[in-house]
Amino acid sequence: DQQVKQNSPSLSVQEGRISILNCDYTNSMFDYFLWYKKYPAEGPTFLISISSIKDKNEDGRFTVFLNKSAKHLSLHIVPSQPGDSAVYFCAALNTGNQFYFGTGTSLTVIP
Amino acid sequence: NAGVTQTPKFQVLKTGQSMTLQCAQDMNHNSMYWYRQDPGMGLRLIYYSASEGTTDKGEVPNGYNVSRLNKREFSLRLESAAPSQTSVYFCASMGAGPFGGYTFGSGTRLTVV
């Protein structure tokens, strides 16, 4: 049973516009969330995180929003750049050190 | 560069053959993990090791074994490979606390024919 879901397998956005990637989770015990970025033939790399005690975390062009009541988080990229084209995974942490991953969203930023 | 090193990068096996995927990290991390990535399935945890000397099953452990050889190294073994084990395998490590999450290796693309 998938505890972390990314319902959009792909997303295309024009360069300079906002990209919004969504993630839903089912386990209310998750208390830490991350977004990873993955290029082809490479391992995922950490992008941004948020703790459950916050509802927003910003790092440059990247902002993650957390809505605990809806069990939903989103990643906003503004402005989107062609180099942002990659697969994005959200991940959630329960007790211990094990993260649960979503299925990924492939973002294409069109120049 | 500091990080997680996986070998080999590519491997083709015949059904029934065995092999070991190697993983080493030089960040003095306590926790190490093996994940597999399949289309439409995301990253699924096979086994993990919270500290040297301990290993635990993840979501999809069947057909695999692991060894935490020392703090640096965590290997994944396929005793009798099956076509269902065709996948991309990622090793990861994490230090104390979840901040920054995992550091991943670059992956091993395994094909079982």
mmCIF file of C-alpha atoms in Angstrom:
data_model
loop_
_atom_site.group_PDB
_atom_site.id
_atom_site.type_symbol
_atom_site.label_atom_id
_atom_site.label_comp_id
_atom_site.label_asym_id
_atom_site.label_seq_id
_atom_site.Cartn_x
_atom_site.Cartn_y
_atom_site.Cartn_z
ATOM 1 C CA ASP A 1 0.000 0.000 0.000
ATOM 2 C CA GLN A 2 1.541 3.242 -1.181
ATOM 3 C CA GLN A 3 1.794 5.603 1.775
ATOM 4 C CA VAL A 4 3.189 8.454 -0.284
ATOM 5 C CA LYS A 5 1.592 9.279 -3.612
ATOM 6 C CA GLN A 6 2.448 11.533 -6.495
ATOM 7 C CA ASN A 7 -0.557 11.382 -8.766
ATOM 8 C CA SER A 8 0.955 13.282 -11.683
ATOM 9 C CA PRO A 9 3.548 11.178 -13.502
ATOM 10 C CA SER A 10 4.585 14.125 -15.656
ATOM 11 C CA LEU A 11 4.371 17.899 -15.883
ATOM 12 C CA SER A 12 5.395 20.353 -18.605
ATOM 13 C CA VAL A 13 5.958 24.043 -17.898
ATOM 14 C CA GLN A 14 7.244 26.968 -19.920
ATOM 15 C CA GLU A 15 10.537 28.467 -18.868
ATOM 16 C CA GLY A 16 10.033 31.335 -16.431
ATOM 17 C CA ARG A 17 6.659 30.102 -15.219
ATOM 18 C CA ILE A 18 5.872 28.377 -11.949
ATOM 19 C CA SER A 19 6.111 24.609 -11.571
ATOM 20 C CA ILE A 20 3.941 23.023 -8.896
ATOM 21 C CA LEU A 21 4.534 19.411 -7.966
ATOM 22 C CA ASN A 22 2.146 17.708 -5.587
ATOM 23 C CA CYS A 23 2.420 14.882 -3.103
ATOM 24 C CA ASP A 24 -0.133 13.236 -0.815
ATOM 25 C CA TYR A 25 0.448 10.918 2.108
ATOM 26 C CA THR A 26 -1.765 8.685 4.192
ATOM 27 C CA ASN A 27 0.174 8.195 7.421
ATOM 28 C CA SER A 28 -0.467 10.977 9.924
ATOM 29 C CA MET A 29 2.609 9.879 11.871
ATOM 30 C CA PHE A 30 4.964 11.184 9.179
ATOM 31 C CA ASP A 31 6.798 14.135 10.677
ATOM 32 C CA TYR A 32 9.506 15.074 8.203
ATOM 33 C CA PHE A 33 9.305 15.477 4.467
ATOM 34 C CA LEU A 34 11.824 15.919 1.684
ATOM 35 C CA TRP A 35 11.944 16.485 -2.016
ATOM 36 C CA TYR A 36 14.600 14.840 -4.150
ATOM 37 C CA LYS A 37 15.599 15.618 -7.705
ATOM 38 C CA LYS A 38 16.849 12.936 -10.045
ATOM 39 C CA TYR A 39 18.558 13.240 -13.403
ATOM 40 C CA PRO A 40 18.835 10.229 -15.730
ATOM 41 C CA ALA A 41 21.625 7.795 -14.859
ATOM 42 C CA GLU A 42 22.256 9.542 -11.547
ATOM 43 C CA GLY A 43 21.145 8.955 -7.983
ATOM 44 C CA PRO A 44 18.506 11.220 -6.408
ATOM 45 C CA THR A 45 19.867 14.334 -4.753
ATOM 46 C CA PHE A 46 18.354 16.194 -1.824
ATOM 47 C CA LEU A 47 16.522 19.376 -2.773
ATOM 48 C CA ILE A 48 14.541 20.753 0.154
ATOM 49 C CA SER A 49 12.895 19.545 3.345
ATOM 50 C CA ILE A 50 10.214 20.549 5.803
ATOM 51 C CA SER A 51 9.386 19.515 9.318
ATOM 52 C CA SER A 52 5.800 18.887 10.377
ATOM 53 C CA ILE A 53 6.004 21.803 12.792
ATOM 54 C CA LYS A 54 6.216 24.178 9.831
ATOM 55 C CA ASP A 55 3.918 24.842 6.913
ATOM 56 C CA LYS A 56 6.446 26.437 4.561
ATOM 57 C CA ASN A 57 10.142 26.277 3.820
ATOM 58 C CA GLU A 58 11.887 28.316 1.171
ATOM 59 C CA ASP A 59 15.293 27.948 -0.445
ATOM 60 C CA GLY A 60 15.942 30.235 -3.364
ATOM 61 C CA ARG A 61 13.623 29.343 -6.229
ATOM 62 C CA PHE A 62 12.245 26.331 -4.352
ATOM 63 C CA THR A 63 9.461 26.440 -1.767
ATOM 64 C CA VAL A 64 7.805 23.493 -0.086
ATOM 65 C CA PHE A 65 4.355 23.846 1.468
ATOM 66 C CA LEU A 66 2.885 21.414 3.958
ATOM 67 C CA ASN A 67 -0.816 21.081 4.744
ATOM 68 C CA LYS A 68 -1.002 18.574 7.582
ATOM 69 C CA SER A 69 -4.786 18.535 7.813
ATOM 70 C CA ALA A 70 -4.997 17.564 4.133
ATOM 71 C CA LYS A 71 -1.910 15.337 4.328
ATOM 72 C CA HIS A 72 -0.558 17.168 1.311
ATOM 73 C CA LEU A 73 2.679 18.819 0.382
ATOM 74 C CA SER A 74 3.735 20.659 -2.703
ATOM 75 C CA LEU A 75 6.931 21.920 -4.271
ATOM 76 C CA HIS A 76 6.909 25.257 -6.063
ATOM 77 C CA ILE A 77 9.700 26.217 -8.432
ATOM 78 C CA VAL A 78 9.731 29.866 -9.471
ATOM 79 C CA PRO A 79 10.904 30.734 -12.033
ATOM 80 C CA SER A 80 11.306 27.378 -13.738
ATOM 81 C CA GLN A 81 14.483 26.839 -15.744
ATOM 82 C CA PRO A 82 15.359 24.193 -18.351
ATOM 83 C CA GLY A 83 17.935 22.758 -15.937
ATOM 84 C CA ASP A 84 15.080 21.936 -13.579
ATOM 85 C CA SER A 85 13.911 19.232 -15.981
ATOM 86 C CA ALA A 86 14.227 16.030 -13.951
ATOM 87 C CA VAL A 87 12.193 13.532 -11.974
ATOM 88 C CA TYR A 88 11.119 14.787 -8.558
ATOM 89 C CA PHE A 89 10.391 12.440 -5.681
ATOM 90 C CA CYS A 90 8.750 13.382 -2.434
ATOM 91 C CA ALA A 91 9.629 11.359 0.646
ATOM 92 C CA ALA A 92 8.219 11.133 4.159
ATOM 93 C CA LEU A 93 9.778 9.975 7.407
ATOM 94 C CA ASN A 94 8.049 8.006 10.101
ATOM 95 C CA THR A 95 9.663 6.907 13.357
ATOM 96 C CA GLY A 96 13.206 5.780 12.910
ATOM 97 C CA ASN A 97 15.306 6.620 9.892
ATOM 98 C CA GLN A 98 13.320 5.127 7.046
ATOM 99 C CA PHE A 99 11.875 7.305 4.331
ATOM 100 C CA TYR A 100 8.899 6.356 2.178
ATOM 101 C CA PHE A 101 9.014 7.604 -1.390
ATOM 102 C CA GLY A 102 6.410 8.642 -3.885
ATOM 103 C CA THR A 103 6.435 7.346 -7.456
ATOM 104 C CA GLY A 104 7.942 10.510 -8.880
ATOM 105 C CA THR A 105 6.874 13.311 -11.225
ATOM 106 C CA SER A 106 8.845 13.966 -14.383
ATOM 107 C CA LEU A 107 9.140 17.717 -14.917
ATOM 108 C CA THR A 108 9.951 19.142 -18.327
ATOM 109 C CA VAL A 109 10.698 22.858 -18.567
ATOM 110 C CA ILE A 110 10.275 24.036 -22.129
ATOM 111 C CA PRO A 111 12.658 26.807 -23.255
ATOM 112 C CA ASN B 1 34.671 13.418 -3.564
ATOM 113 C CA ALA B 2 32.867 12.338 -0.395
ATOM 114 C CA GLY B 3 29.738 10.353 -0.987
ATOM 115 C CA VAL B 4 28.307 6.929 -1.723
ATOM 116 C CA THR B 5 30.043 4.665 -4.225
ATOM 117 C CA GLN B 6 28.251 1.755 -5.866
ATOM 118 C CA THR B 7 29.731 -0.967 -8.024
ATOM 119 C CA PRO B 8 29.111 -2.139 -10.657
ATOM 120 C CA LYS B 9 27.185 0.490 -12.624
ATOM 121 C CA PHE B 10 25.726 -2.033 -15.049
ATOM 122 C CA GLN B 11 25.260 -5.797 -14.926
ATOM 123 C CA VAL B 12 23.493 -8.424 -17.002
ATOM 124 C CA LEU B 13 22.773 -11.745 -15.331
ATOM 125 C CA LYS B 14 21.194 -14.934 -16.489
ATOM 126 C CA THR B 15 18.299 -16.323 -14.496
ATOM 127 C CA GLY B 16 19.644 -18.316 -11.561
ATOM 128 C CA GLN B 17 23.024 -16.601 -11.399
ATOM 129 C CA SER B 18 24.173 -14.862 -8.247
ATOM 130 C CA MET B 19 25.910 -11.568 -7.697
ATOM 131 C CA THR B 20 26.740 -9.009 -5.036
ATOM 132 C CA LEU B 21 26.218 -5.293 -5.372
ATOM 133 C CA GLN B 22 28.772 -3.300 -3.437
ATOM 134 C CA CYS B 23 28.230 -0.011 -1.644
ATOM 135 C CA ALA B 24 30.622 2.114 0.374
ATOM 136 C CA GLN B 25 30.256 5.534 1.993
ATOM 137 C CA ASP B 26 32.952 7.784 3.405
ATOM 138 C CA MET B 27 30.798 10.204 5.390
ATOM 139 C CA ASN B 28 30.889 8.230 8.654
ATOM 140 C CA HIS B 29 27.130 7.711 8.423
ATOM 141 C CA ASN B 30 25.501 5.182 10.710
ATOM 142 C CA SER B 31 22.532 4.214 8.547
ATOM 143 C CA MET B 32 22.696 2.592 5.124
ATOM 144 C CA TYR B 33 19.949 1.476 2.758
ATOM 145 C CA TRP B 34 19.283 -0.451 -0.428
ATOM 146 C CA TYR B 35 16.419 0.653 -2.668
ATOM 147 C CA ARG B 36 15.188 -0.484 -6.034
ATOM 148 C CA GLN B 37 13.549 1.790 -8.568
ATOM 149 C CA ASP B 38 11.033 0.448 -11.039
ATOM 150 C CA PRO B 39 8.855 2.358 -13.515
ATOM 151 C CA GLY B 40 5.671 3.606 -11.844
ATOM 152 C CA MET B 41 6.750 2.215 -8.463
ATOM 153 C CA GLY B 42 9.064 4.870 -7.132
ATOM 154 C CA LEU B 43 11.830 3.856 -4.768
ATOM 155 C CA ARG B 44 11.143 0.804 -2.641
ATOM 156 C CA LEU B 45 13.251 -0.193 0.332
ATOM 157 C CA ILE B 46 14.818 -3.649 0.162
ATOM 158 C CA TYR B 47 16.946 -3.734 3.322
ATOM 159 C CA TYR B 48 18.486 -1.242 5.651
ATOM 160 C CA SER B 49 21.087 -1.114 8.378
ATOM 161 C CA ALA B 50 20.540 1.391 11.163
ATOM 162 C CA SER B 51 24.033 0.840 12.506
ATOM 163 C CA GLU B 52 27.037 -1.389 12.085
ATOM 164 C CA GLY B 53 26.124 -4.948 12.963
ATOM 165 C CA THR B 54 22.375 -4.611 12.389
ATOM 166 C CA THR B 55 20.209 -5.198 9.336
ATOM 167 C CA ASP B 56 16.447 -5.130 8.844
ATOM 168 C CA LYS B 57 14.019 -5.969 6.090
ATOM 169 C CA GLY B 58 12.308 -3.253 4.169
ATOM 170 C CA GLU B 59 9.286 -3.367 1.913
ATOM 171 C CA VAL B 60 10.575 -5.826 -0.717
ATOM 172 C CA PRO B 61 13.274 -8.093 0.822
ATOM 173 C CA ASN B 62 12.400 -11.394 -0.861
ATOM 174 C CA GLY B 63 15.205 -12.753 -3.030
ATOM 175 C CA TYR B 64 17.871 -10.587 -1.435
ATOM 176 C CA ASN B 65 20.374 -10.751 1.391
ATOM 177 C CA VAL B 66 22.572 -8.035 2.834
ATOM 178 C CA SER B 67 25.759 -7.705 4.813
ATOM 179 C CA ARG B 68 26.887 -4.684 6.798
ATOM 180 C CA LEU B 69 30.574 -5.497 6.590
ATOM 181 C CA ASN B 70 31.686 -2.489 8.620
ATOM 182 C CA LYS B 71 30.514 1.071 9.101
ATOM 183 C CA ARG B 72 31.490 2.027 5.556
ATOM 184 C CA GLU B 73 30.234 -0.924 3.525
ATOM 185 C CA PHE B 74 26.803 -2.424 2.922
ATOM 186 C CA SER B 75 26.431 -5.094 0.255
ATOM 187 C CA LEU B 76 23.346 -6.546 -1.412
ATOM 188 C CA ARG B 77 23.367 -10.130 -2.675
ATOM 189 C CA LEU B 78 21.106 -11.834 -5.148
ATOM 190 C CA GLU B 79 21.517 -15.566 -4.592
ATOM 191 C CA SER B 80 19.469 -16.747 -7.590
ATOM 192 C CA ALA B 81 18.546 -13.901 -9.877
ATOM 193 C CA ALA B 82 15.086 -13.734 -11.434
ATOM 194 C CA PRO B 83 13.777 -11.521 -14.258
ATOM 195 C CA SER B 84 11.569 -9.749 -11.674
ATOM 196 C CA GLN B 85 14.764 -8.412 -10.125
ATOM 197 C CA THR B 86 15.564 -6.415 -13.230
ATOM 198 C CA SER B 87 15.708 -2.904 -11.833
ATOM 199 C CA VAL B 88 17.894 0.022 -10.928
ATOM 200 C CA TYR B 89 19.369 -0.397 -7.463
ATOM 201 C CA PHE B 90 20.373 2.521 -5.286
ATOM 202 C CA CYS B 91 22.408 2.479 -2.134
ATOM 203 C CA ALA B 92 22.010 5.362 0.295
ATOM 204 C CA SER B 93 23.356 6.472 3.640
ATOM 205 C CA MET B 94 22.229 8.921 6.283
ATOM 206 C CA GLY B 95 23.900 10.472 9.282
ATOM 207 C CA ALA B 96 22.431 11.245 12.675
ATOM 208 C CA GLY B 97 18.991 12.805 12.269
ATOM 209 C CA PRO B 98 16.962 13.057 9.089
ATOM 210 C CA PHE B 99 18.091 16.568 8.161
ATOM 211 C CA GLY B 100 19.211 16.516 4.555
ATOM 212 C CA GLY B 101 17.866 13.013 4.182
ATOM 213 C CA TYR B 102 19.784 10.355 2.349
ATOM 214 C CA THR B 103 22.887 10.613 0.235
ATOM 215 C CA PHE B 104 22.423 8.284 -2.720
ATOM 216 C CA GLY B 105 24.895 6.464 -4.891
ATOM 217 C CA SER B 106 24.636 6.724 -8.665
ATOM 218 C CA GLY B 107 22.875 3.384 -9.021
ATOM 219 C CA THR B 108 23.394 -0.065 -10.507
ATOM 220 C CA ARG B 109 21.325 -0.965 -13.537
ATOM 221 C CA LEU B 110 20.706 -4.725 -13.378
ATOM 222 C CA THR B 111 19.116 -6.778 -16.115
ATOM 223 C CA VAL B 112 18.225 -10.427 -15.547
ATOM 224 C CA VAL B 113 17.550 -12.388 -18.729
#
